[in-house]
Amino acid sequence: MAPTATNHINASFFRDPTTAWLGPDKRWRVIIGSQIKDKGLAFLYRSKDFVYWIKAKHPLHSENYSGMWECPDFFPVSTNSRKGVDTSIIGLKTKHVLKASVGKTPHDCYIIGTYNVTADKFIPEEGSMNGVSALRYDYGKFYASKTFFDSARTGGFCWDGLMNHRLKKMISRRAIPRGLWLDKSGKQLVQWPIPEVEKLRAKKVNLPSKLLRGKSLLPVSGITAAQADVEISFEITKFEKAEVLDPNWTNPQLLCSQKGASVKGALVLMCSDQNRSSLNNDNDKTTYGAFLDVDPVHEKLSLRSLIDHSIVESFGGGGKACITARVYPTLAIDDEAHFLCIQLWN
């Protein structure tokens, strides 16, 4: 029989099984998202034949005050390669990622750690943040993601629903599939659109390098902004006017909202400002932000944005931080959508 909620579990807080994996004892395992009071947890079930499932005595992992864990995910990642790792692999060259869509926030949060297969427990790495403070797949509109595996990569995609008040209905969408791997520090995931996306490119426009001073407006002709794959990189030559990061700045989204997307601290702050995305004030105009772990002294700053009509997915620092936004322009639609590069620099 399939895993079912027991008497002490509210059946409405018991859903979204992960992809099953096979342990070294030849038993299948699967986790299911749940909530007991305000504790979020991932129940663990085992099976010998993939038909009859028995609940383990303890969850794979739990976190107080985090609320319901929807669409949990649990998978290994390589510590020395970007290639995908089979879901049953356990070893010294792998770490494990536990992800949950935390309904209280709502965000897709993840923790990096190790999997004790003997005790069937997930152990977060020392210093990692749990629950609603954990790292996020995406710092914009991104929820209910799931991973997949093939021989080339571990990847993921998400579903998200948003109420459009003008149309008075739920607008759903799926994000572009992303490859997932550990960054060189081993402390966070890097995400990047799968290479197949580049086959959708139809017309290429190259802009020459340019020295930017003050406010620069750079129209980009030859393409429509309704659908575009935009990559930009730049180097910083002087840091005298760069704003020093205040230790009290712990909420990048709030910081972007207060200072605007042109904040001087953009060396470490990635913003997605929807404030001017539509003339219709009924549409959501939330400003999103994420701290970007880059070293502008020794590496270029880069940004890639995939634009598909109402969806904008941005990847900063080669995928170290991602922000997905939903925009509903009133006038800039289809061929009336134009691309303009605006650089604000002090």
Coordinates of C-alpha atoms in Angstrom, one line a residue, residues 62-249:
S62 CA 12.4 18.4 11.0
E63 CA 12.5 22.1 12.0
N64 CA 10.5 23.9 14.7
Y65 CA 8.4 27.0 13.8
S66 CA 8.8 26.5 10.1
G67 CA 5.2 25.4 9.2
M68 CA 4.2 23.0 6.5
W69 CA 6.8 21.5 4.2
E70 CA 5.4 21.2 0.8
C71 CA 7.1 19.5 -2.2
P72 CA 10.1 18.3 -0.2
D73 CA 13.1 17.2 -2.2
F74 CA 16.2 15.2 -1.2
F75 CA 19.1 14.5 -3.5
P76 CA 22.9 14.1 -3.6
V77 CA 25.3 16.5 -5.3
S78 CA 28.9 16.0 -6.2
T79 CA 31.6 17.9 -4.4
N80 CA 34.0 17.9 -7.4
S81 CA 31.9 17.8 -10.5
R82 CA 28.9 19.6 -12.1
K83 CA 27.6 16.3 -13.5
G84 CA 24.4 14.8 -12.1
V85 CA 24.6 12.3 -9.3
D86 CA 22.3 9.2 -9.1
T87 CA 19.8 9.6 -6.3
S88 CA 21.1 6.4 -4.5
I89 CA 24.8 7.5 -4.4
I90 CA 26.3 8.0 -1.0
G91 CA 30.0 8.7 -0.5
L92 CA 32.8 11.0 0.5
K93 CA 32.6 12.9 -2.7
T94 CA 28.9 13.8 -2.3
K95 CA 26.8 16.0 -0.1
H96 CA 23.0 16.0 0.2
V97 CA 20.5 18.7 -0.3
L98 CA 17.2 18.8 1.6
K99 CA 14.7 21.3 0.1
A100 CA 11.2 22.2 1.2
S101 CA 8.6 24.6 -0.1
V102 CA 7.9 26.4 3.2
G103 CA 4.3 27.4 3.0
K104 CA 4.6 30.0 5.7
T105 CA 6.9 32.2 3.7
P106 CA 6.2 31.0 0.8
H107 CA 9.7 30.2 -0.5
D108 CA 11.7 27.2 -1.7
C109 CA 14.4 26.8 1.0
Y110 CA 17.2 24.3 1.1
I111 CA 19.9 23.0 3.5
I112 CA 23.2 21.4 2.5
G113 CA 24.5 18.5 4.7
T114 CA 25.3 14.8 4.9
Y115 CA 23.1 11.8 4.9
N116 CA 23.7 9.2 7.6
V117 CA 22.3 6.2 5.8
T118 CA 22.6 3.9 8.9
A119 CA 20.4 6.1 11.0
D120 CA 18.4 7.4 8.1
K121 CA 19.0 11.0 9.3
F122 CA 19.9 14.2 7.4
I123 CA 22.6 16.2 9.2
P124 CA 22.9 19.9 8.2
E125 CA 26.4 21.2 8.0
E126 CA 27.6 23.3 10.9
G127 CA 26.7 26.9 10.4
S128 CA 24.0 26.2 7.9
M129 CA 20.6 28.0 8.4
N130 CA 17.5 25.9 8.8
G131 CA 13.8 26.5 8.3
V132 CA 12.6 29.8 7.0
S133 CA 16.1 31.3 7.3
A134 CA 17.7 28.6 5.0
L135 CA 19.2 29.4 1.6
R136 CA 16.7 29.8 -1.2
Y137 CA 16.6 28.4 -4.7
D138 CA 15.2 31.7 -5.9
Y139 CA 14.6 35.1 -4.2
G140 CA 11.6 36.0 -6.3
K141 CA 8.3 34.2 -7.3
F142 CA 9.5 30.6 -7.2
Y143 CA 7.7 27.7 -5.4
A144 CA 7.0 24.0 -5.5
S145 CA 10.1 23.0 -7.4
K146 CA 11.2 19.4 -8.1
T147 CA 14.5 18.0 -9.2
F148 CA 15.2 15.5 -12.0
F149 CA 18.3 13.5 -12.8
D150 CA 19.9 12.3 -16.0
S151 CA 23.5 11.3 -16.8
A152 CA 24.5 14.8 -17.6
R153 CA 23.2 16.7 -14.6
T154 CA 21.0 17.2 -11.7
G155 CA 18.3 19.7 -12.7
G156 CA 15.2 21.3 -11.4
F157 CA 12.1 23.2 -12.4
C158 CA 9.3 24.8 -10.5
W159 CA 5.6 25.5 -10.7
D160 CA 4.1 28.6 -9.3
G161 CA 0.7 30.1 -9.1
L162 CA -0.2 33.8 -8.8
M163 CA -3.6 35.4 -8.5
N164 CA -4.0 38.1 -11.2
H165 CA -6.6 40.4 -9.7
R166 CA -7.3 42.2 -13.1
L167 CA -8.2 38.9 -14.8
K168 CA -9.6 37.5 -11.5
K169 CA -8.0 34.1 -11.9
M170 CA -4.9 32.1 -11.0
I171 CA -2.1 32.5 -13.4
S172 CA 0.3 29.5 -13.3
R173 CA 3.6 29.0 -15.0
R174 CA 6.7 26.8 -15.0
A175 CA 10.2 28.2 -14.8
I176 CA 12.9 27.3 -17.3
P177 CA 14.6 24.0 -16.2
R178 CA 17.9 24.6 -14.4
G179 CA 21.0 22.6 -13.8
L180 CA 22.1 22.4 -10.2
W181 CA 25.5 21.9 -8.7
L182 CA 27.6 22.9 -5.7
D183 CA 29.7 26.1 -5.9
K184 CA 33.4 25.8 -5.2
S185 CA 32.9 26.7 -1.5
G186 CA 30.5 23.7 -1.1
K187 CA 28.2 25.9 0.9
Q188 CA 25.5 26.8 -1.6
L189 CA 24.0 25.6 -4.9
V190 CA 24.6 27.2 -8.3
Q191 CA 21.8 27.2 -10.8
W192 CA 21.9 27.9 -14.5
P193 CA 19.5 27.4 -17.4
I194 CA 20.0 24.0 -19.1
P195 CA 22.1 24.3 -22.3
E196 CA 19.1 23.2 -24.4
V197 CA 17.6 26.7 -23.8
E198 CA 20.2 28.2 -26.1
K199 CA 18.8 26.3 -29.0
L200 CA 15.8 28.7 -28.8
R201 CA 17.9 31.7 -29.7
A202 CA 17.0 33.1 -33.1
K203 CA 18.7 36.4 -33.6
K204 CA 22.0 37.4 -31.9
V205 CA 22.8 41.0 -31.1
N206 CA 26.3 41.9 -29.8
L207 CA 27.1 45.2 -28.1
P208 CA 30.7 46.4 -27.9
S209 CA 32.4 47.0 -24.6
K210 CA 31.8 50.5 -23.3
L211 CA 33.1 52.6 -20.4
L212 CA 30.1 53.7 -18.3
R213 CA 30.1 56.9 -16.3
G214 CA 27.2 58.3 -14.3
K215 CA 23.8 57.5 -15.8
S216 CA 23.9 55.7 -19.1
L217 CA 20.9 54.8 -21.4
L218 CA 21.7 52.3 -24.1
P219 CA 18.9 51.3 -26.5
V220 CA 19.3 47.8 -28.0
S221 CA 17.9 47.5 -31.5
G222 CA 17.2 44.5 -33.6
I223 CA 15.3 42.4 -31.0
T224 CA 12.0 42.5 -29.2
A225 CA 12.1 42.5 -25.5
A226 CA 9.0 40.3 -25.3
Q227 CA 11.3 37.3 -25.6
A228 CA 15.0 37.6 -25.1
D229 CA 18.0 35.9 -23.5
V230 CA 20.2 38.7 -22.3
E231 CA 23.8 38.2 -21.0
I232 CA 25.8 41.1 -19.6
S233 CA 29.1 41.4 -17.7
F234 CA 31.2 44.3 -16.5
E235 CA 34.3 45.1 -14.5
I236 CA 34.7 47.7 -11.8
T237 CA 37.8 49.8 -11.9
K238 CA 37.3 52.0 -8.8
F239 CA 35.7 51.2 -5.5
E240 CA 36.1 54.6 -3.7
K241 CA 32.4 55.3 -3.9
A242 CA 31.1 51.8 -3.3
E243 CA 28.8 51.6 -0.3
V244 CA 30.1 49.5 2.6
L245 CA 27.8 46.6 3.5
D246 CA 26.2 47.3 6.9
P247 CA 26.2 44.2 9.2
N248 CA 22.6 45.1 10.0
W249 CA 21.5 44.5 6.5

